[in-house]
């Protein structure tokens, strides 16, 4: 038996909504789960999938149904070889492609292979181009009784209204710092001793991830923190005109576009918060951002946030992180109070 509410309590509200719907046999054909990056949306979707595929759901902690973990369906799922659940996620292009949506549509109309139900998950429904969205719309317009579609959406990244209006939307919050810490500590304990990040690294990862625990785990166990420390240092050097833009931008190269945009979004968001009298999420950038916030009107911080959104828009998904970083760095430098020679 798996009940995600025990392990990830911040998912429990959205999870129990689905459990109740299943119990009452009135689950919608299509769901959107929205939430910040790294809060566990995929875990939630897989738990919903398991519940829908399971032959003999049992009552979980809350008295609501959850997958039994023992039937044939659950065994196939545990072995990641259940043919009636599919996940469609962006590949190299960072977009969910129309071909993937067409594959989803064929999957939706076919009969279940071993079970009684099918589940299709689109992880990053906010990353669909217009062709992919239109193809999905056709499937949404002709719902089939034995298929459930689960679309995952990152907060602040819109899904087309035509799609949204055909789905029931649920949201998951970011956990509290103590819930996030508890989850992270549990995961870290399962790592081999020499692979466990230090408490300092864990705290920093949680800070940078804004308490999104799965993202923090990625940060703490991968290369991100080191790359980000270098990138922030170069960013500060560039702002003081000590290095040219090309050198500063190079620091973002191996980080990839998604993390590069994510960092610039965090910094622009922090700048907006500081201008409004709040505090920065990225404590390491607070000195520089605090300095900038004193001479900067709020609309300029929002302009920087908009630039990140533009970079994320469909057309530039093949762009290099280095190029996007250059563009953003130049916009940032215009906030510096002193006129400087152009780099
Ligand atoms: Zn089962």
Coordinates of C-alpha atoms and ligand atoms in Angstrom, one line a residue:
X1 CA 0.0 0.0 0.0
X2 CA 1.3 3.4 -0.9
X3 CA -0.2 6.5 0.6
X4 CA 1.8 9.6 -0.4
X5 CA 0.1 11.7 2.2
X6 CA 2.3 10.1 4.8
X7 CA 5.6 10.8 3.0
X8 CA 4.7 14.1 1.5
X9 CA 2.0 15.7 3.7
X10 CA 1.8 18.9 1.5
X11 CA 0.4 16.8 -1.3
X12 CA -2.3 15.4 0.9
X13 CA -5.1 17.8 0.1
X14 CA -4.9 17.4 -3.6
X15 CA -4.4 13.6 -3.1
X16 CA -7.5 13.3 -0.8
X17 CA -9.6 15.2 -3.3
X18 CA -8.8 12.5 -5.9
X19 CA -9.3 9.7 -3.4
X20 CA -12.7 11.1 -2.6
X21 CA -13.6 11.4 -6.2
X22 CA -12.6 7.8 -6.9
X23 CA -14.5 6.6 -4.0
X24 CA -17.6 8.4 -5.2
X25 CA -16.9 7.3 -8.8
X26 CA -17.0 10.8 -10.1
X27 CA -13.4 11.4 -11.2
X28 CA -13.1 13.9 -14.1
X29 CA -11.6 12.7 -17.3
X30 CA -8.9 15.3 -17.2
X31 CA -7.0 16.9 -14.4
X32 CA -4.4 19.6 -14.1
X33 CA -2.1 19.6 -11.2
X34 CA -0.3 22.9 -10.8
X35 CA 2.5 23.6 -8.4
X36 CA 6.1 24.9 -8.2
X37 CA 9.0 23.0 -9.8
X38 CA 10.2 20.2 -7.5
X39 CA 7.3 19.9 -5.1
X40 CA 6.4 16.3 -6.2
X41 CA 3.7 16.8 -8.9
X42 CA 5.0 13.7 -10.7
X43 CA 4.9 11.6 -7.5
X44 CA 1.3 12.7 -7.0
X45 CA 0.4 11.9 -10.7
X46 CA 1.9 8.4 -10.3
X47 CA 0.0 7.8 -7.1
X48 CA -3.2 8.8 -8.8
X49 CA -2.3 6.5 -11.7
X50 CA -1.6 3.6 -9.4
X51 CA -4.9 4.1 -7.6
X52 CA -6.8 4.1 -11.0
X53 CA -5.0 1.0 -12.3
X54 CA -5.1 -1.1 -9.1
X55 CA -7.5 -4.0 -9.1
X56 CA -8.3 -3.9 -5.4
X57 CA -7.7 -0.5 -3.8
X58 CA -7.6 -0.6 -0.1
X59 CA -8.4 2.1 2.5
X60 CA -5.4 4.3 3.4
X61 CA -4.7 6.2 6.5
X62 CA -7.4 8.7 5.8
X63 CA -10.0 5.9 5.2
X64 CA -9.9 6.8 1.5
X65 CA -8.9 4.3 -1.2
X66 CA -5.3 3.9 -2.3
X67 CA -3.5 1.3 -4.5
X68 CA -3.0 -2.0 -2.7
X69 CA 0.6 -2.5 -3.8
X70 CA 0.0 -6.3 -4.2
X71 CA -2.2 -7.0 -7.2
X72 CA -0.9 -7.8 -10.7
X73 CA -1.5 -4.2 -11.8
X74 CA 0.5 -2.8 -8.8
X75 CA 3.3 -5.3 -9.4
X76 CA 3.6 -4.3 -13.0
X77 CA 3.6 -0.6 -11.9
X78 CA 6.3 -1.3 -9.3
X79 CA 8.4 -2.9 -12.0
X80 CA 7.8 0.2 -14.2
X81 CA 6.4 -2.0 -16.9
X82 CA 2.7 -1.3 -16.9
X83 CA 1.6 -0.8 -20.5
X84 CA -1.6 1.2 -19.5
X85 CA 0.2 4.2 -18.0
X86 CA 2.2 6.5 -20.1
X87 CA 4.2 9.6 -19.3
X88 CA 4.9 12.3 -21.9
X89 CA 7.5 14.8 -21.0
X90 CA 9.6 17.3 -22.9
X91 CA 12.7 15.9 -24.5
X92 CA 15.7 17.7 -25.7
X93 CA 13.8 20.5 -27.3
X94 CA 12.3 21.2 -23.8
X95 CA 8.8 21.2 -25.4
X96 CA 6.1 18.5 -25.5
X97 CA 5.9 17.8 -29.2
X98 CA 3.0 17.3 -31.4
X99 CA 4.2 13.7 -32.1
X100 CA 4.1 12.9 -28.4
X101 CA 0.5 14.2 -28.2
X102 CA -0.4 12.1 -31.3
X103 CA 1.1 9.1 -29.5
X104 CA -1.0 10.0 -26.5
X105 CA -4.1 10.2 -28.6
X106 CA -3.5 6.7 -30.1
X107 CA -2.9 5.4 -26.6
X108 CA -6.1 6.9 -25.4
X109 CA -8.3 5.3 -28.0
X110 CA -6.7 1.8 -27.8
X111 CA -8.1 -0.7 -25.3
X112 CA -6.3 -1.2 -22.0
X113 CA -3.7 -4.0 -22.4
X114 CA -3.7 -5.6 -19.0
X115 CA -5.9 -3.6 -16.8
X116 CA -9.3 -1.9 -16.9
X117 CA -8.2 1.7 -17.2
X118 CA -5.5 3.8 -18.8
X119 CA -3.7 6.9 -17.5
X120 CA -1.7 9.4 -19.6
X121 CA 0.4 11.9 -17.8
X122 CA 1.8 15.0 -19.5
X123 CA 4.6 16.3 -17.4
X124 CA 5.0 20.0 -18.3
X125 CA 1.7 20.7 -20.0
X126 CA 2.8 24.3 -19.8
X127 CA 5.6 23.4 -22.3
X128 CA 3.3 22.6 -25.3
X129 CA 3.5 24.5 -28.5
X130 CA 0.3 25.4 -30.3
X131 CA 0.3 22.4 -32.5
X132 CA 0.7 20.0 -29.6
X133 CA -2.0 21.9 -27.7
X134 CA -4.4 21.7 -30.6
X135 CA -3.8 18.0 -31.0
X136 CA -4.4 17.5 -27.2
X137 CA -7.6 19.5 -27.5
X138 CA -9.1 16.9 -29.8
X139 CA -8.5 14.2 -27.3
X140 CA -9.9 16.3 -24.5
X141 CA -13.1 17.1 -26.5
X142 CA -13.9 13.4 -26.9
X143 CA -13.4 12.0 -23.4
X144 CA -13.4 8.2 -23.2
X145 CA -14.6 6.4 -20.1
X146 CA -11.5 4.2 -19.5
X147 CA -8.9 7.0 -19.8
X148 CA -7.7 9.6 -17.4
X149 CA -5.4 12.5 -18.5
X150 CA -3.2 14.1 -15.9
X151 CA -1.5 17.3 -16.9
X152 CA 1.2 18.7 -14.8
X153 CA 1.8 22.5 -14.8
X154 CA 4.5 24.6 -13.2
X155 CA 3.2 27.6 -11.3
X156 CA 3.3 30.8 -13.3
X157 CA 3.6 29.0 -16.6
X158 CA 0.2 29.2 -18.3
X159 CA -1.6 26.3 -20.0
X160 CA -3.9 27.4 -22.9
X161 CA -7.3 28.5 -21.6
X162 CA -9.0 26.1 -24.1
X163 CA -7.2 23.2 -22.4
X164 CA -7.6 24.5 -18.9
X165 CA -11.4 24.9 -19.4
X166 CA -11.7 21.1 -20.1
X167 CA -9.8 20.0 -17.0
X168 CA -10.3 20.1 -13.3
X169 CA -7.4 22.1 -11.8
X170 CA -5.9 21.2 -8.5
X171 CA -2.9 22.9 -6.9
X172 CA -0.3 21.7 -4.5
X173 CA 1.5 24.2 -2.2
X174 CA 5.2 24.3 -1.4
X175 CA 5.8 22.5 1.9
X176 CA 6.8 24.4 5.0
X177 CA 10.5 24.5 5.7
X178 CA 10.2 21.8 8.4
X179 CA 8.2 19.4 6.2
X180 CA 10.6 19.9 3.4
X181 CA 13.6 19.4 5.7
X182 CA 12.0 16.2 7.1
X183 CA 11.4 14.7 3.7
X184 CA 14.9 15.7 2.5
X185 CA 16.6 14.2 5.6
X186 CA 14.7 11.0 5.0
X187 CA 15.9 10.8 1.4
X188 CA 19.4 11.6 2.3
X189 CA 19.6 8.9 4.9
X190 CA 18.9 6.4 2.1
X191 CA 22.0 7.5 0.2
X192 CA 25.4 5.7 0.8
X193 CA 27.3 7.5 3.6
X194 CA 29.9 9.0 1.4
X195 CA 27.3 10.4 -1.0
X196 CA 25.3 12.3 1.7
X197 CA 25.5 16.1 1.3
X198 CA 26.5 18.0 4.4
X199 CA 23.8 19.9 6.5
X200 CA 25.2 23.2 5.1
X201 CA 24.7 22.0 1.5
X202 CA 21.2 20.7 2.3
X203 CA 20.2 24.0 3.9
X204 CA 21.6 25.9 0.9
X205 CA 19.8 23.6 -1.5
X206 CA 16.5 24.2 0.3
X207 CA 17.0 27.9 0.3
X208 CA 17.8 28.0 -3.5
X209 CA 14.9 25.7 -4.2
X210 CA 12.5 27.8 -2.2
X211 CA 11.7 24.7 0.0
X212 CA 10.7 22.6 -3.1
X213 CA 12.1 19.4 -1.7
X214 CA 12.7 17.3 -4.8
X215 CA 14.4 20.2 -6.5
X216 CA 16.5 20.7 -3.3
X217 CA 17.5 17.0 -3.5
X218 CA 18.6 17.5 -7.1
X219 CA 20.6 20.6 -6.2
X220 CA 22.2 19.0 -3.1
X221 CA 23.3 15.8 -4.9
X222 CA 24.1 17.2 -8.3
X223 CA 26.4 19.9 -9.7
X224 CA 24.0 22.8 -9.5
X225 CA 25.2 24.4 -6.3
X226 CA 28.8 24.6 -7.5
X227 CA 27.8 25.9 -10.9
X228 CA 25.4 28.4 -9.4
X229 CA 28.0 29.8 -6.9
X230 CA 30.4 30.5 -9.8
X231 CA 27.6 32.0 -11.9
X232 CA 26.6 34.3 -9.1
X233 CA 30.1 35.4 -8.5
X234 CA 30.6 36.2 -12.2
X235 CA 27.3 38.0 -12.3
X236 CA 28.5 40.2 -9.4
X237 CA 31.8 40.8 -11.1
X238 CA 30.1 41.7 -14.4
X239 CA 27.7 44.2 -12.6
X240 CA 30.8 45.9 -11.2
X241 CA 32.3 46.0 -14.8
X242 CA 35.2 43.9 -13.8
X243 CA 34.7 41.3 -16.5
X244 CA 33.1 41.4 -20.0
X245 CA 29.6 40.0 -20.5
X246 CA 30.9 37.0 -22.5
X247 CA 33.0 35.8 -19.6
X248 CA 30.1 36.2 -17.2
X249 CA 27.7 34.4 -19.5
X250 CA 30.1 31.5 -19.9
X251 CA 29.5 30.5 -16.3
X252 CA 25.9 29.6 -17.2
X253 CA 26.8 27.4 -20.1
X254 CA 27.0 24.0 -18.4
X255 CA 24.0 24.8 -16.2
X256 CA 21.6 24.5 -19.1
X257 CA 18.8 26.9 -20.1
X258 CA 16.2 25.9 -17.6
X259 CA 18.4 26.4 -14.6
X260 CA 19.8 29.6 -16.1
X261 CA 16.4 31.1 -16.5
X262 CA 15.3 29.8 -13.2
X263 CA 18.2 31.7 -11.5
X264 CA 17.5 34.9 -13.3
X265 CA 13.9 34.6 -12.4
X266 CA 14.8 34.1 -8.7
X267 CA 17.1 37.1 -8.7
X268 CA 14.5 39.3 -10.5
X269 CA 11.8 38.1 -8.1
X270 CA 14.2 38.8 -5.1
X271 CA 14.8 42.3 -6.5
X272 CA 11.1 43.0 -6.7
X273 CA 10.6 41.7 -3.2
X274 CA 13.5 43.8 -1.8
X275 CA 12.1 46.9 -3.6
X276 CA 8.7 46.2 -1.9
X277 CA 10.5 46.0 1.5
X278 CA 10.6 42.2 1.7
X279 CA 13.5 39.8 1.9
X280 CA 15.4 37.9 -0.8
X281 CA 15.1 34.1 -1.2
X282 CA 18.7 33.8 -2.4
X283 CA 20.6 35.0 0.7
X284 CA 23.9 34.9 -1.2
X285 CA 22.7 37.5 -3.7
X286 CA 21.0 39.7 -1.2
X287 CA 24.0 42.1 -0.8
X288 CA 24.0 43.0 -4.5
X289 CA 20.3 42.9 -5.0
X290 CA 19.8 45.0 -1.9
X291 CA 22.2 47.6 -3.3
X292 CA 20.3 47.6 -6.6
X293 CA 16.9 47.8 -5.0
X294 CA 17.6 51.2 -3.5
X295 CA 17.8 53.0 -6.9
X296 CA 15.4 50.9 -8.9
X297 CA 11.6 51.3 -9.4
X298 CA 9.5 48.2 -9.1
X299 CA 8.5 48.1 -12.7
X300 CA 12.1 47.6 -13.8
X301 CA 12.3 44.4 -11.7
X302 CA 9.1 43.2 -13.3
X303 CA 10.6 44.0 -16.7
X304 CA 13.4 41.6 -15.9
X305 CA 10.9 39.0 -14.8
X306 CA 9.1 39.5 -18.2
X307 CA 12.3 39.0 -20.0
X308 CA 12.7 35.6 -18.4
X309 CA 9.2 34.7 -19.4
X310 CA 9.9 35.8 -23.0
X311 CA 13.0 33.6 -23.0
X312 CA 10.9 30.7 -21.9
X313 CA 8.3 31.2 -24.6
X314 CA 8.2 28.5 -27.3
X315 CA 10.4 30.2 -29.9
X316 CA 13.7 30.3 -28.0
X317 CA 13.7 26.8 -26.6
X318 CA 16.6 25.9 -28.8
X319 CA 18.6 29.0 -27.6
X320 CA 21.8 28.5 -25.7
X321 CA 21.9 29.3 -22.0
X322 CA 25.0 31.4 -22.7
X323 CA 23.2 33.6 -25.2
X324 CA 20.2 34.0 -23.0
X325 CA 22.4 34.8 -20.0
X326 CA 24.2 37.5 -22.1
X327 CA 20.9 39.1 -23.0
X328 CA 19.7 39.1 -19.4
X329 CA 23.0 40.2 -17.9
X330 CA 23.1 43.3 -20.2
X331 CA 19.6 44.2 -19.1
X332 CA 20.6 43.8 -15.5
X333 CA 23.6 46.0 -15.9
X334 CA 21.4 48.9 -16.9
X335 CA 20.2 49.0 -13.3
X336 CA 23.7 50.0 -12.1
X337 CA 23.7 53.6 -11.0
X338 CA 27.0 54.7 -12.7
X339 CA 27.4 55.1 -16.4
X340 CA 30.0 52.7 -17.6
X341 CA 31.8 51.9 -20.9
X342 CA 30.0 49.2 -22.8
X343 CA 31.6 45.8 -22.6
Ligands
LIG1 ZN1 -3.3 -3.1 -6.5

